[in-house]
Coordinates of C-alpha atoms and ligand atoms in Angstrom, one line a residue:
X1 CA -6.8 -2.7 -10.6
X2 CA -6.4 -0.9 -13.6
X3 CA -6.4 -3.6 -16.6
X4 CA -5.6 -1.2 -20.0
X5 CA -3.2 1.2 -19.3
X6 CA -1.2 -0.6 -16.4
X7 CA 2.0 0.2 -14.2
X8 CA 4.5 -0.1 -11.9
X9 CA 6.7 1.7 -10.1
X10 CA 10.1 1.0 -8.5
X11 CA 12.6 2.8 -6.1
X12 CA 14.2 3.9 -3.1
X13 CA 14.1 7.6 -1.7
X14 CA 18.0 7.6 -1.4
X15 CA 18.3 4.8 -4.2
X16 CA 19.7 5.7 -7.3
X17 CA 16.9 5.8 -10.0
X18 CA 13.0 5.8 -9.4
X19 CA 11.6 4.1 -11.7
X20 CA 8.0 2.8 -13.7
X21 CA 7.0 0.8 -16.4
X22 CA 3.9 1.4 -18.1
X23 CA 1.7 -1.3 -20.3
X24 CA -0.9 -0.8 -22.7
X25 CA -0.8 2.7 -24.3
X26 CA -2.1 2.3 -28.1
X27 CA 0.3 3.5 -30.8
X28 CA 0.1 7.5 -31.8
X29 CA -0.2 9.5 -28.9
X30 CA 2.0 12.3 -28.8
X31 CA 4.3 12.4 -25.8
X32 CA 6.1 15.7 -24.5
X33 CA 8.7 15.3 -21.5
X34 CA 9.1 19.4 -21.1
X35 CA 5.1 18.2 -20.2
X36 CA 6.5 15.2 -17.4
X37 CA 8.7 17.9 -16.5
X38 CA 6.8 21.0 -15.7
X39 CA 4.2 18.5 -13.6
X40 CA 7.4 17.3 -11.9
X41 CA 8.1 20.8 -11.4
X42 CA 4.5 21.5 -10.1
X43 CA 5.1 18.5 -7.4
X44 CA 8.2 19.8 -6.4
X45 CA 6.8 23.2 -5.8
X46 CA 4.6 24.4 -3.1
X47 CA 4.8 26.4 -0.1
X48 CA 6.4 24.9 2.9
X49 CA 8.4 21.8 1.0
X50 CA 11.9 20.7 2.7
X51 CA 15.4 20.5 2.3
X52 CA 15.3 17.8 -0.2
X53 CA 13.7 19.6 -2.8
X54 CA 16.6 22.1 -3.1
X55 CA 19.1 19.1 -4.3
X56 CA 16.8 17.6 -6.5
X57 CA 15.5 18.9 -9.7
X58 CA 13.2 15.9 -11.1
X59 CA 13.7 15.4 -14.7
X60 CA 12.4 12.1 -16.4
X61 CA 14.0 9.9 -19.0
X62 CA 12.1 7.9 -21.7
X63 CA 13.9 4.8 -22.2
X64 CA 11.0 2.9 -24.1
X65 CA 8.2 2.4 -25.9
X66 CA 8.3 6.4 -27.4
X67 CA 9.3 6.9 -31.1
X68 CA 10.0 10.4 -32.8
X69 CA 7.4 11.8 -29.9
X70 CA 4.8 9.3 -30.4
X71 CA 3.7 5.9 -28.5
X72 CA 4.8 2.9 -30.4
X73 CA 2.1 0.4 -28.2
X74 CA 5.7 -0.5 -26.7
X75 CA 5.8 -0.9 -23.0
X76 CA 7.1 2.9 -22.2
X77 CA 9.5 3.2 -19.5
X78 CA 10.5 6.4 -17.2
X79 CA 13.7 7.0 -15.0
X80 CA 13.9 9.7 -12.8
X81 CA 17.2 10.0 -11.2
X82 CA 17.4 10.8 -7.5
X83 CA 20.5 13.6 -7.4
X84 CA 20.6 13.0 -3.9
X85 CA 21.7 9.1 -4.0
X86 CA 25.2 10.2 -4.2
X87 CA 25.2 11.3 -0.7
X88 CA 23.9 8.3 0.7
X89 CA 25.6 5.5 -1.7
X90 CA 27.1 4.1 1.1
X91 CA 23.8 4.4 3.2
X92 CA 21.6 2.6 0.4
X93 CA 24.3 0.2 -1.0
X94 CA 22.8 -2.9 -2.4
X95 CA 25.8 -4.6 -1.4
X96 CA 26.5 -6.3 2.3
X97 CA 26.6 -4.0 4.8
X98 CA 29.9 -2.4 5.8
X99 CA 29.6 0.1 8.3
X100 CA 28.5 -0.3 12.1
X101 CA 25.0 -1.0 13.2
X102 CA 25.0 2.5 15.0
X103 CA 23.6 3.9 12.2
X104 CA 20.5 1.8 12.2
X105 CA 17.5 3.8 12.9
X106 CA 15.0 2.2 15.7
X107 CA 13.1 5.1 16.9
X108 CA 10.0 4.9 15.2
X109 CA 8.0 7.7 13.6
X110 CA 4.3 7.8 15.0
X111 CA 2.0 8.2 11.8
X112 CA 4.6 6.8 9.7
X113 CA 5.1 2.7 8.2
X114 CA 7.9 2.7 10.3
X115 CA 6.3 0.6 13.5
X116 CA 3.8 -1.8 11.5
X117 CA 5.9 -2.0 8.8
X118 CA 9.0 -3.3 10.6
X119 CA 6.9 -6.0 12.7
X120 CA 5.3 -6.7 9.0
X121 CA 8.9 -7.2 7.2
X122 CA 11.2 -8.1 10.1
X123 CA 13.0 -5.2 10.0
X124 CA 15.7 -4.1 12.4
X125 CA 16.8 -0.5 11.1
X126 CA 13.7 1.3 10.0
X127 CA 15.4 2.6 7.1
X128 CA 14.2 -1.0 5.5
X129 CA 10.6 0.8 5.5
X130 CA 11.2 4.5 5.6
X131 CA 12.8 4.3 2.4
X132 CA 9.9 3.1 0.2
X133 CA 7.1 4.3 2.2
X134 CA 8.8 7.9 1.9
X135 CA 6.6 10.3 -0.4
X136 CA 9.6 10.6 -2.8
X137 CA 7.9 7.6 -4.7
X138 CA 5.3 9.7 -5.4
X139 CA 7.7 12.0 -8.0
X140 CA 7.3 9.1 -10.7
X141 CA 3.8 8.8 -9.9
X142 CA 3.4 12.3 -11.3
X143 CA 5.6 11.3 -14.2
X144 CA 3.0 8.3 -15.0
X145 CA 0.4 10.4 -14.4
X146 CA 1.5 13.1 -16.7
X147 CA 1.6 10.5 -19.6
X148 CA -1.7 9.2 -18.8
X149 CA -2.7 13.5 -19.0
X150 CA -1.4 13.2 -22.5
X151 CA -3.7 10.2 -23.2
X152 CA -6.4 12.7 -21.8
X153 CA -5.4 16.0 -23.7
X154 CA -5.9 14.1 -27.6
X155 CA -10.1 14.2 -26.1
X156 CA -9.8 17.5 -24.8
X157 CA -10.3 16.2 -20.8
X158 CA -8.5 18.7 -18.8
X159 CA -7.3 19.2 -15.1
X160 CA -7.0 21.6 -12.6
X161 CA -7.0 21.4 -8.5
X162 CA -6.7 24.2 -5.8
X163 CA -6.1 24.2 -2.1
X164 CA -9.5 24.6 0.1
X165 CA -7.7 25.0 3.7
X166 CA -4.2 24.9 5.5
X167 CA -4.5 23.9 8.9
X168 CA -7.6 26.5 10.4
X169 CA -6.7 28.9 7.5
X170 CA -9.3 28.7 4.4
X171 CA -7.0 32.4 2.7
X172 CA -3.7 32.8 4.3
X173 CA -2.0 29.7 4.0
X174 CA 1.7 30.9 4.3
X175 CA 1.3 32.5 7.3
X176 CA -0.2 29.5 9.0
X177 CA 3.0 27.6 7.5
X178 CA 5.2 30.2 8.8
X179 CA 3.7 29.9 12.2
X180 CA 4.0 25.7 12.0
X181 CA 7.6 26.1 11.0
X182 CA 8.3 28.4 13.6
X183 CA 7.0 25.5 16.0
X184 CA 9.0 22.8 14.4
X185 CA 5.7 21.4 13.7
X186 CA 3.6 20.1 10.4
X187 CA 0.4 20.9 9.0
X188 CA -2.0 18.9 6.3
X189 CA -5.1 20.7 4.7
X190 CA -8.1 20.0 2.1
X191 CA -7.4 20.3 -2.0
X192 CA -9.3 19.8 -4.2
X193 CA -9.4 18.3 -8.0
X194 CA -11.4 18.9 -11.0
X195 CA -11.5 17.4 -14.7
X196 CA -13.7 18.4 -17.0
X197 CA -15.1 17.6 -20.4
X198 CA -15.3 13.9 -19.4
X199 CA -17.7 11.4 -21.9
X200 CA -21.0 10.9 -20.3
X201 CA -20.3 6.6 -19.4
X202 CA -16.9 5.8 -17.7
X203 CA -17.0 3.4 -15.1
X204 CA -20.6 1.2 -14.5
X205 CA -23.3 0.5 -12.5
X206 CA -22.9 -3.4 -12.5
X207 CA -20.5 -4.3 -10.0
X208 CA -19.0 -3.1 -7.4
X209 CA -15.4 -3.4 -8.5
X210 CA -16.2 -1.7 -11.8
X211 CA -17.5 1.5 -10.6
X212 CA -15.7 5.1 -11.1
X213 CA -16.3 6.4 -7.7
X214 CA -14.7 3.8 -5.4
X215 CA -11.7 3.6 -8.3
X216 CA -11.1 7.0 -7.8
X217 CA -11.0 7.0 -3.8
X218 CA -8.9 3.6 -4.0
X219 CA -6.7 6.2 -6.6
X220 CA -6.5 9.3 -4.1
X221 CA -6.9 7.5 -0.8
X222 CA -3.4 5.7 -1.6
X223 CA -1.7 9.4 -2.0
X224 CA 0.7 9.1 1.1
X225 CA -0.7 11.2 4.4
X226 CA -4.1 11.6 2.6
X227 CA -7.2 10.6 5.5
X228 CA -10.4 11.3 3.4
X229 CA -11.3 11.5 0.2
X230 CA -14.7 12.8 -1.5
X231 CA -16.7 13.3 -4.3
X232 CA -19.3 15.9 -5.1
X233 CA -20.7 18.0 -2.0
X234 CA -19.1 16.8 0.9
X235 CA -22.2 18.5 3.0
X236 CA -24.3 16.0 1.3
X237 CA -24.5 14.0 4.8
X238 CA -27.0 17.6 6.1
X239 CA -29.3 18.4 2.8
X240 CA -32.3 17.3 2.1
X241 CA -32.6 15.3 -1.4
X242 CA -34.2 18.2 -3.1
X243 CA -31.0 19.9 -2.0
X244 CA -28.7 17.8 -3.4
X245 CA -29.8 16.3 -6.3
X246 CA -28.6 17.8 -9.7
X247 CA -32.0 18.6 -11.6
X248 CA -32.4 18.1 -14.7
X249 CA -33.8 20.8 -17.0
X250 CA -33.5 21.0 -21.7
X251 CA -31.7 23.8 -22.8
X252 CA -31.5 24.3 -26.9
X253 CA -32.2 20.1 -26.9
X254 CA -29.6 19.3 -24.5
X255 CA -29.9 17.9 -20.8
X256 CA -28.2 20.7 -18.8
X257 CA -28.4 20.8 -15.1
X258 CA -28.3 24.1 -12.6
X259 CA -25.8 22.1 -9.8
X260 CA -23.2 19.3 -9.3
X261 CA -23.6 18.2 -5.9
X262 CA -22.9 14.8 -7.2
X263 CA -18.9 15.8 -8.5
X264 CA -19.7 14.5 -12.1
X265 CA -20.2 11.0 -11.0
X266 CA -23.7 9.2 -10.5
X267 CA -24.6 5.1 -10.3
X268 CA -20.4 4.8 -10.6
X269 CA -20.3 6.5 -13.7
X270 CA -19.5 10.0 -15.2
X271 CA -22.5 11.9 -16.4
X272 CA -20.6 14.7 -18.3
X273 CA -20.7 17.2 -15.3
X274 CA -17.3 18.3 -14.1
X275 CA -15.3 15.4 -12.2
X276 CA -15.4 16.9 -8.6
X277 CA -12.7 14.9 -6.4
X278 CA -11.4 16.5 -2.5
X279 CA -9.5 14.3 -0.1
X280 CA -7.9 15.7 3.2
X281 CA -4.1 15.3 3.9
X282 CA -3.0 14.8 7.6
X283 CA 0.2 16.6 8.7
X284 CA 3.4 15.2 7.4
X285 CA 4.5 12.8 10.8
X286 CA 8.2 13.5 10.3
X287 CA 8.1 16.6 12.7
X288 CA 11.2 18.8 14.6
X289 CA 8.9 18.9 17.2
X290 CA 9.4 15.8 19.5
X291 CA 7.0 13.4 19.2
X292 CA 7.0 10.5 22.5
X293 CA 7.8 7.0 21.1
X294 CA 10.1 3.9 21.6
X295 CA 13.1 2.4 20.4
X296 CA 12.8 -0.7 19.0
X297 CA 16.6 -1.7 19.8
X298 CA 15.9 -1.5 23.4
X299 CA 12.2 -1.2 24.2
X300 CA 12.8 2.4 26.0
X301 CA 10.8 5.4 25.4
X302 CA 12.5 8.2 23.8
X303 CA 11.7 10.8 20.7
X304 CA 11.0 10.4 17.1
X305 CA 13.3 10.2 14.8
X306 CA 14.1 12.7 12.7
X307 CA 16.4 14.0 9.6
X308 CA 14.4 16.4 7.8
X309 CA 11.0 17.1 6.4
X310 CA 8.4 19.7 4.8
X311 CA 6.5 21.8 7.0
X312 CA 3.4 21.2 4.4
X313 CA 2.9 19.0 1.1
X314 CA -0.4 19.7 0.5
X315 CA 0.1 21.5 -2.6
X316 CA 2.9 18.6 -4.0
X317 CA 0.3 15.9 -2.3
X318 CA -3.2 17.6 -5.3
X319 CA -1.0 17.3 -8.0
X320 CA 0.1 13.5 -7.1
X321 CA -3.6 13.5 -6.8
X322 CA -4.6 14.8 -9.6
X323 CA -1.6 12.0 -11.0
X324 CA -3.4 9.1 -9.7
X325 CA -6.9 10.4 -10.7
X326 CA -5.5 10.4 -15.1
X327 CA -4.2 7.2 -14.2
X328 CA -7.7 5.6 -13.8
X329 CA -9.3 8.2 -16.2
X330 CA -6.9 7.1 -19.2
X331 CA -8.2 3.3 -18.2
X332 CA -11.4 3.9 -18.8
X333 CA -11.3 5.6 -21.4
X334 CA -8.8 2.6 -23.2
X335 CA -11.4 0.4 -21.7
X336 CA -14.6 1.7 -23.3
X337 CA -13.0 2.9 -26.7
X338 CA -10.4 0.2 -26.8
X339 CA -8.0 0.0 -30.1
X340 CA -4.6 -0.2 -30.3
X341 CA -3.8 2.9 -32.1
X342 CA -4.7 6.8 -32.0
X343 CA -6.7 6.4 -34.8
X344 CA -8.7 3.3 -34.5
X345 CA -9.8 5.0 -30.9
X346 CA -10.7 8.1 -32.3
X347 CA -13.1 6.5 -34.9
X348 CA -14.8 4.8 -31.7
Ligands
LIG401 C1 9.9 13.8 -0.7 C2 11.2 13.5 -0.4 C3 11.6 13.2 1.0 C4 10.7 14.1 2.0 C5 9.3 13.9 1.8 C6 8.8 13.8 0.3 O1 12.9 13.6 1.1 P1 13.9 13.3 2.4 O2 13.4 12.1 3.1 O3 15.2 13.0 1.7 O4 13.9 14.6 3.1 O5 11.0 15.4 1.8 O6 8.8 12.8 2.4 C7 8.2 12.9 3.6 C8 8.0 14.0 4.2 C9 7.6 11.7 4.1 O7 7.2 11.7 5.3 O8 7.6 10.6 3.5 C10 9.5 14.2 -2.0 O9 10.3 14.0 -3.0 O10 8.3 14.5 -2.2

C-alpha cells in the first residue's frame, strides 16, 4: 500500500536476524541509530513484558543505503539480531530436521494464527506459524518506523502516545497487572497516539483507497492483538452534530478551531489539527492459565500450549503503533512533496 517510502520485513522469532529493507527515502536525511535504539528500547519496555525481554537487548544495524549519517536514496537496510536464536539453533535450523517429532507442537493457542494458520499452510508442528506470527516481528517494525520518525522530525511533525486503560483500570495499571499475573492470566487495554504539527492536505478525498483515515486503521489495525482502532472522539456514535463538529472560528487571520472531535483528519485528509489515533489491544492469548483446546496430532481435547509470554504489551503494542502510523505519514508526505533529495523537498 504505501508506494514512496516502501518496505519489507523478514524473520523468525527464534531465527537468527530480523530483518527489513526499506525503498524510496530521498538523499539527505539525517539518520541516528542511538534514535532506532532508544524506540527499540521504548518497545521493549513496559510494565508486565516477559521473559524474552531480559535476553534480548534490540540494537539495529545499518547495512545500506546510509552514508556519514545521511540517506544516500540507496535502498537502506536494518538487521536486528535476535540474542536468543542461539538457544534454539537447533529448534529453528534451516537445515532438515534432525531431532524427533516429539518436539512438534500441535496444541493450538486459541486467539493465536496457530489453528487457521496451520489448515492455511499445511502445517504439522505449529511452530511453522507461531514463529512469524509472534509479536517479536514487530521489534523491526519500530526500527522502520523510527527511520520514517526521522523523515518526520526535518518538518517538525512529532509524536507522542499514552495508555487510556489496563483491563477495568483507567489510573493503576500495575496493580491490575500484578493481579493478572498473579492469575497466570493476560490483560490488553486502550492507548492512544498523537502527531502533531501535520501539513493541512495528506491523504485525499477522491478515492477510497487514497484516503488518510482508512490508511491509518489498515496501519494500526495490523499491530498484532490490536481489535479496534479509532480516530477522533470515539463517543462520536452518541453526540449530536453540533457536538461533534470542530467549529471554525478567525483568530489574528488564521482558521483556529475550539475542539478536535474529528482526530486531525476530515474528508480523508489532515486539516492541521492534532492527528488523534486509539485502537484497543485484546489480551495477549499465550496465557499460564489453561485455556480448553485440541491437539491437532490426535484430535483430543487438551490445554493450550504454552512456553512463556507477557502478562501485558499494551505499552510495547502504542509504540509499534505509533511505528506503523510514521510509516504512512512519511509516505505522504514523499507523495505530495516528492523529490529525491532533502533539499529539493524542502523547496516544495
Ligand atoms: C515478543 C517476543 C516473544 C513474546 C511476545 C513478543 O518472545 P517469546 O515467544 O520468545 O517469549 O514475548 O510475543 C507474544 C506474546 C505473542 O503472542 O506473539 C517481542 O519481542 O515483543
Amino acid at each position: 500500500m504505501l508506494t514512496k517510502f516502501r518496505f519489507l520485513t523478514a524473520g523468525e522469532s527464534h531465527g537468527k536476524y530480523l530483518t527489513a529493507i526499506i525503498e524510496g527515502i530521498p538523499s539527505g536525511f539525517e539518520i541516528d541509530p542511538d534514535f532506532i535504539n532508544d524506540e527499540l528500547k521504548r518497545r521493549q519496555g513496559g510494565y508486565g513484558r516477559g521473559e524474552r525481554m531480559n535476553i534480548e537487548t534490540d540494537t539495529v544495524e545499518i547495512t545500506s543505503g546510509v552514508r556519514f549519517g545521511k540517506t544516500l536514496g540507496s535502498p537502506v537496510t536494518l538487521v536486528i539480531q535476535n540474542k536468543d536464536y542461539e538457544n534454539w539453533q537447533k529448534i529453528m535450523s534451516i537445515y532438515s530436521k534432525d531431532f524427533t517429532d516429539e518436539k512438534s507442537f500441535t496444541k493450538c493457542r486459541p486467539g493465536h494464527a496457530d489453528y487457521a494458520g496451520s489448515i492455511k499452510y499445511g502445517a504439522k508442528d505449529l511452530r511453522d506459524i507461531l514463529e512469524r506470527s509472534s509479536a517479536r516481528k514487530t521489534a523491526i517494525e519500530v526500527a522502520v518506523g523510527a527511520v520514517a520518525k526521522q523523515i518526520l522530525k526535518q518538518f517538525d511533525i512529532t509524536c507522542s502516545s499514552r495508555i487510556l486503560q489496563i483491563g477495568n483500570a483507567k489510573e493503576d495499571f500495575c496493580t491490575e497487572i500484578d493481579k493478572a499475573k498473579e492469575l497466570g492470566d493476560t490483560l490488553g487495554g486502550k492507548f492512544e497516539v498523537i502527531y502533531e504539527n501535520l501539513p493541512v492536505g495528506l491523504g485525499s478525498h477522491v478515492h477510497w483507497d487514497r484516503m488518510l483515515d482508512g490508511k491509518i486503521a489498515q496501519a494500526v489495525m495490523s499491530v498484532p492483538a490490536v481489535k479496534s482502532v479509532s480516530i477522533g472522539n470515539h463517543h462520536a456514535y452518541k453526540m449530536y452534530g453540533s457536538e461533534y463538529h470542530d467549529q471554525m472560528y478567525l483568530k489574528d487571520g488564521k482558521i483556529v478551531r475550539s475542539t478536535n472531535n474529528a482526530g486531525g483528519l476530515e474528508g480523508g485528509m489532515t486539516n492541521g489539527e492534532p492527528l488523534v489515533v486509539s485502537a484497543v489491544m485484546k489480551p495477549i492469548p499465550t496465557l499460564r492459565k489453561s485455556l480448553k483446546t485440541v491437539d491437532l496430532l490426535n484430535m483430543t481435547e487438551c490445554e493450550a500450549h504454552f512456553e512463556r509470554s507477557d502478562t501485558c504489551a499494551v505499552e510495547a503494542c502504542s509504540i509499534v503503533a505509533e511505528a506503523r502510523i510514521a510509516c504512512v505519514l512519511a509516505d505522504e508526505l514523499l507523495l505530495k512533496f516528492g523529490g529525491d533529495s532533502l533539499d529539493e523537498i524542502k523547496k516544495r
